[in-house]
């Protein structure tokens, strides 16, 4: 079985996949645009003018663009291991890129901060549990006290046949969005084989273990969950 890193390289270094990335979340992720808007509002509750926000998994630039358009005085640091996806982020941001610093690599290449907030959207499920623990700890170390952290990723029950059922529901949703059934089945198989998906209770436990408090579910859309918590 290929590693998560091998899957990442295949998914986010392939020119065709990168070129079509902007459409992918909207096809697979229920309420993608509304989730981004909710995330922006949750950040703005505690991030004042001239806030500095860390975006983990910034490749593509989708959430960076949403945040930067909504909050015109914020600046951002985005990290992502794929140079192709960072190039796409630069294109997506256009003139907004003047307020964004992009860094190639994982969380360890991010500036030490301290940041006023951080996000990790549609990224955490690419990391195994040990790497996820390291990511969460590294994010918290870079945040100011009480700074918000938003994470959104695949998360659903894993026992008693629930995993298979939710993966099938994911494939059904993607098909209903207009993706060819054969491609939806392949996506389901790839997710099952290569991604680390936890019970929502496990996800919350890892946030607590990393030292985050006030962990609250703010988004649930079929196979995806999103939480806000505080350093």
Tab-separated table of C-alpha atoms in Angstrom:
chain	number	residue	atom	x	y	z
A	1	UNK	CA	0.000	0.000	0.000
A	2	UNK	CA	1.280	3.459	-0.887
A	3	UNK	CA	1.967	5.912	1.909
A	4	UNK	CA	-0.012	9.069	2.559
A	5	UNK	CA	2.929	11.054	1.174
A	6	UNK	CA	2.859	9.030	-2.047
A	7	UNK	CA	-0.864	9.694	-2.357
A	8	UNK	CA	-0.282	13.407	-1.779
A	9	UNK	CA	2.371	13.542	-4.477
A	10	UNK	CA	0.078	11.816	-6.959
A	11	UNK	CA	-2.874	14.040	-6.077
A	12	UNK	CA	-1.241	17.450	-5.822
A	13	UNK	CA	1.744	17.294	-8.157
A	14	UNK	CA	-0.198	15.962	-11.138
A	15	UNK	CA	-0.765	18.910	-13.538
A	16	UNK	CA	-4.310	17.828	-14.447
A	17	UNK	CA	-5.314	17.419	-10.790
A	18	UNK	CA	-3.836	20.804	-9.891
A	19	UNK	CA	-5.532	22.529	-12.837
A	20	UNK	CA	-8.919	21.180	-11.778
A	21	UNK	CA	-8.460	21.598	-8.040
A	22	UNK	CA	-10.694	24.650	-7.693
A	23	UNK	CA	-13.728	22.614	-8.770
A	24	UNK	CA	-13.017	19.539	-6.630
A	25	UNK	CA	-14.094	20.800	-3.169
A	26	UNK	CA	-17.359	22.160	-4.528
A	27	UNK	CA	-18.200	18.774	-6.039
A	28	UNK	CA	-17.273	16.674	-3.007
A	29	UNK	CA	-17.862	18.962	-0.046
A	30	UNK	CA	-21.462	19.849	0.935
A	31	UNK	CA	-21.859	23.556	1.593
A	32	UNK	CA	-18.226	24.346	0.804
A	33	UNK	CA	-18.791	28.066	0.263
A	34	UNK	CA	-20.933	28.416	3.383
A	35	UNK	CA	-18.338	26.546	5.451
A	36	UNK	CA	-15.681	29.039	4.344
A	37	UNK	CA	-17.955	31.932	5.274
A	38	UNK	CA	-18.652	30.438	8.700
A	39	UNK	CA	-14.919	29.929	9.234
A	40	UNK	CA	-14.288	33.578	8.379
A	41	UNK	CA	-16.877	34.734	10.897
A	42	UNK	CA	-15.442	32.508	13.631
A	43	UNK	CA	-11.973	33.902	13.042
A	44	UNK	CA	-13.262	37.471	13.053
A	45	UNK	CA	-14.797	36.980	16.503
A	46	UNK	CA	-11.300	37.169	18.002
A	47	UNK	CA	-8.987	38.507	15.306
A	48	UNK	CA	-8.890	42.268	15.245
A	49	UNK	CA	-7.555	44.719	12.700
A	50	UNK	CA	-4.091	43.915	11.365
A	51	UNK	CA	-4.476	40.283	12.430
A	52	UNK	CA	-1.985	37.695	11.220
A	53	UNK	CA	-3.399	34.298	10.274
A	54	UNK	CA	-1.609	31.005	9.624
A	55	UNK	CA	-3.155	28.764	6.948
A	56	UNK	CA	-1.921	25.162	6.969
A	57	UNK	CA	-2.520	23.389	3.664
A	58	UNK	CA	-2.760	26.652	1.748
A	59	UNK	CA	-2.203	25.197	-1.712
A	60	UNK	CA	-4.814	26.290	-4.213
A	61	UNK	CA	-5.483	29.469	-2.250
A	62	UNK	CA	-9.244	28.999	-1.943
A	63	UNK	CA	-9.654	29.862	1.736
A	64	UNK	CA	-6.869	32.428	1.585
A	65	UNK	CA	-8.819	34.310	-1.054
A	66	UNK	CA	-12.063	34.147	0.962
A	67	UNK	CA	-10.360	35.363	4.149
A	68	UNK	CA	-8.401	38.112	2.397
A	69	UNK	CA	-11.458	39.445	0.581
A	70	UNK	CA	-13.531	39.498	3.773
A	71	UNK	CA	-10.891	41.041	6.038
A	72	UNK	CA	-8.891	43.601	4.111
A	73	UNK	CA	-6.435	44.453	6.923
A	74	UNK	CA	-5.363	40.891	7.764
A	75	UNK	CA	-2.098	39.347	6.575
A	76	UNK	CA	-1.464	35.646	6.072
A	77	UNK	CA	1.216	32.978	6.055
A	78	UNK	CA	0.325	29.861	4.095
A	79	UNK	CA	2.216	26.567	4.095
A	80	UNK	CA	1.868	23.662	1.685
A	81	UNK	CA	4.251	20.888	0.571
A	82	UNK	CA	3.298	21.085	-3.122
A	83	UNK	CA	5.033	23.755	-5.232
A	84	UNK	CA	2.425	23.276	-7.958
A	85	UNK	CA	-0.393	23.972	-5.516
A	86	UNK	CA	1.407	27.035	-4.168
A	87	UNK	CA	1.749	28.322	-7.705
A	88	UNK	CA	-1.991	27.815	-8.130
A	89	UNK	CA	-2.562	29.719	-4.881
A	90	UNK	CA	-0.565	32.642	-6.269
A	91	UNK	CA	-2.742	32.647	-9.387
A	92	UNK	CA	-5.941	32.369	-7.349
A	93	UNK	CA	-5.001	35.255	-5.084
A	94	UNK	CA	-3.942	37.701	-7.787
A	95	UNK	CA	-3.500	41.179	-6.250
A	96	UNK	CA	-4.532	39.818	-2.831
A	97	UNK	CA	-1.216	38.000	-2.798
A	98	UNK	CA	0.502	41.163	-1.600
A	99	UNK	CA	-0.807	40.322	1.888
A	100	UNK	CA	0.156	36.634	1.758
A	101	UNK	CA	3.510	34.917	2.335
A	102	UNK	CA	3.622	31.358	0.988
A	103	UNK	CA	6.028	28.717	2.316
A	104	UNK	CA	6.795	25.378	0.658
A	105	UNK	CA	6.729	22.509	3.141
A	106	UNK	CA	4.785	21.245	6.107
A	107	UNK	CA	4.049	22.987	9.386
A	108	UNK	CA	7.705	23.015	10.447
A	109	UNK	CA	8.505	25.632	7.760
A	110	UNK	CA	5.874	28.041	9.090
A	111	UNK	CA	7.125	31.161	10.880
A	112	UNK	CA	7.084	30.950	14.665
A	113	UNK	CA	4.469	33.691	14.924
A	114	UNK	CA	2.803	34.292	17.252
A	115	UNK	CA	-0.306	34.274	15.076
A	116	UNK	CA	-3.732	35.662	15.894
A	117	UNK	CA	-5.458	32.588	14.384
A	118	UNK	CA	-4.852	29.483	12.291
A	119	UNK	CA	-6.789	27.197	9.987
A	120	UNK	CA	-6.279	23.714	8.552
A	121	UNK	CA	-9.014	23.003	6.023
A	122	UNK	CA	-9.266	19.747	4.035
A	123	UNK	CA	-5.725	18.813	5.032
A	124	UNK	CA	-5.641	16.904	8.312
A	125	UNK	CA	-6.990	13.663	6.833
A	126	UNK	CA	-3.804	13.372	4.743
A	127	UNK	CA	-1.748	12.924	7.934
A	128	UNK	CA	-1.574	9.771	10.008
A	129	UNK	CA	-2.293	10.012	13.714
A	130	UNK	CA	1.287	10.650	14.828
A	131	UNK	CA	1.843	13.352	12.221
A	132	UNK	CA	-1.532	14.837	13.097
A	133	UNK	CA	-0.478	15.107	16.740
A	134	UNK	CA	2.728	16.852	15.682
A	135	UNK	CA	0.819	19.234	13.400
A	136	UNK	CA	-1.648	20.196	16.115
A	137	UNK	CA	1.108	20.764	18.657
A	138	UNK	CA	3.112	22.858	16.165
A	139	UNK	CA	0.088	24.992	15.315
A	140	UNK	CA	-0.704	25.641	18.961
A	141	UNK	CA	2.897	26.647	19.653
A	142	UNK	CA	2.574	29.330	16.993
A	143	UNK	CA	-0.662	30.868	18.314
A	144	UNK	CA	-1.240	33.678	20.769
A	145	UNK	CA	-3.177	32.740	23.925
A	146	UNK	CA	-6.899	32.268	23.199
A	147	UNK	CA	-6.347	32.502	19.449
A	148	UNK	CA	-8.886	30.535	17.374
A	149	UNK	CA	-7.960	27.453	15.373
A	150	UNK	CA	-10.286	26.031	12.736
A	151	UNK	CA	-9.888	22.559	11.315
A	152	UNK	CA	-12.163	20.846	8.773
A	153	UNK	CA	-11.654	17.406	7.254
A	154	UNK	CA	-13.160	13.974	6.669
A	155	UNK	CA	-14.420	12.616	9.983
A	156	UNK	CA	-17.120	10.018	10.602
A	157	UNK	CA	-17.811	6.880	12.682
A	158	UNK	CA	-15.479	3.970	11.961
A	159	UNK	CA	-16.965	0.940	13.728
A	160	UNK	CA	-19.669	-1.641	13.029
A	161	UNK	CA	-19.708	-1.078	9.275
A	162	UNK	CA	-20.070	2.691	9.613
A	163	UNK	CA	-16.843	3.440	7.750
A	164	UNK	CA	-17.951	1.576	4.636
A	165	UNK	CA	-21.411	3.131	4.831
A	166	UNK	CA	-20.053	6.680	5.069
A	167	UNK	CA	-17.554	6.116	2.266
A	168	UNK	CA	-20.411	4.919	0.063
A	169	UNK	CA	-22.432	7.988	1.012
A	170	UNK	CA	-19.447	10.141	0.060
A	171	UNK	CA	-19.312	8.460	-3.361
A	172	UNK	CA	-23.061	8.904	-3.809
A	173	UNK	CA	-22.799	12.598	-3.011
A	174	UNK	CA	-19.956	13.102	-5.472
A	175	UNK	CA	-21.953	11.273	-8.149
A	176	UNK	CA	-24.997	13.438	-7.439
A	177	UNK	CA	-22.766	16.492	-7.969
A	178	UNK	CA	-22.156	15.417	-11.551
A	179	UNK	CA	-19.013	13.300	-11.292
A	180	UNK	CA	-19.006	10.140	-13.383
A	181	UNK	CA	-19.899	7.125	-11.199
A	182	UNK	CA	-16.685	5.304	-12.140
A	183	UNK	CA	-14.574	8.257	-10.979
A	184	UNK	CA	-16.576	8.509	-7.775
A	185	UNK	CA	-15.908	4.837	-7.034
A	186	UNK	CA	-12.184	5.326	-7.646
A	187	UNK	CA	-12.186	8.340	-5.330
A	188	UNK	CA	-13.916	6.270	-2.647
A	189	UNK	CA	-11.310	3.515	-2.996
A	190	UNK	CA	-8.418	5.986	-2.854
A	191	UNK	CA	-9.789	7.645	0.273
A	192	UNK	CA	-10.343	4.282	1.946
A	193	UNK	CA	-6.804	3.135	1.126
A	194	UNK	CA	-4.728	6.245	1.718
A	195	UNK	CA	-6.386	8.716	4.080
A	196	UNK	CA	-6.484	8.618	7.869
A	197	UNK	CA	-10.090	9.128	8.918
A	198	UNK	CA	-11.044	9.118	12.582
A	199	UNK	CA	-14.215	9.096	14.625
A	200	UNK	CA	-15.310	12.666	15.413
A	201	UNK	CA	-14.737	11.877	19.094
A	202	UNK	CA	-11.124	10.953	18.311
A	203	UNK	CA	-10.631	14.188	16.404
A	204	UNK	CA	-11.885	16.203	19.351
A	205	UNK	CA	-9.679	14.217	21.727
A	206	UNK	CA	-6.583	15.040	19.672
A	207	UNK	CA	-7.411	18.743	19.837
A	208	UNK	CA	-7.708	18.545	23.619
A	209	UNK	CA	-4.496	16.522	23.826
A	210	UNK	CA	-2.651	19.245	21.902
A	211	UNK	CA	-3.791	21.799	24.447
A	212	UNK	CA	-6.725	23.413	22.669
A	213	UNK	CA	-9.794	24.343	24.701
A	214	UNK	CA	-13.388	25.283	23.954
A	215	UNK	CA	-13.549	22.676	21.199
A	216	UNK	CA	-16.868	23.161	19.371
A	217	UNK	CA	-18.318	21.542	16.273
A	218	UNK	CA	-19.441	24.298	13.900
A	219	UNK	CA	-19.879	22.334	10.674
A	220	UNK	CA	-21.130	18.875	9.743
A	221	UNK	CA	-21.750	17.980	6.123
A	222	UNK	CA	-22.192	14.298	5.331
A	223	UNK	CA	-18.663	12.844	5.678
A	224	UNK	CA	-16.971	16.083	6.780
A	225	UNK	CA	-16.730	17.801	10.174
A	226	UNK	CA	-15.325	21.163	11.226
A	227	UNK	CA	-14.316	22.436	14.660
A	228	UNK	CA	-13.269	25.707	16.188
A	229	UNK	CA	-11.051	25.611	19.264
A	230	UNK	CA	-8.744	28.000	21.102
A	231	UNK	CA	-5.092	28.012	22.097
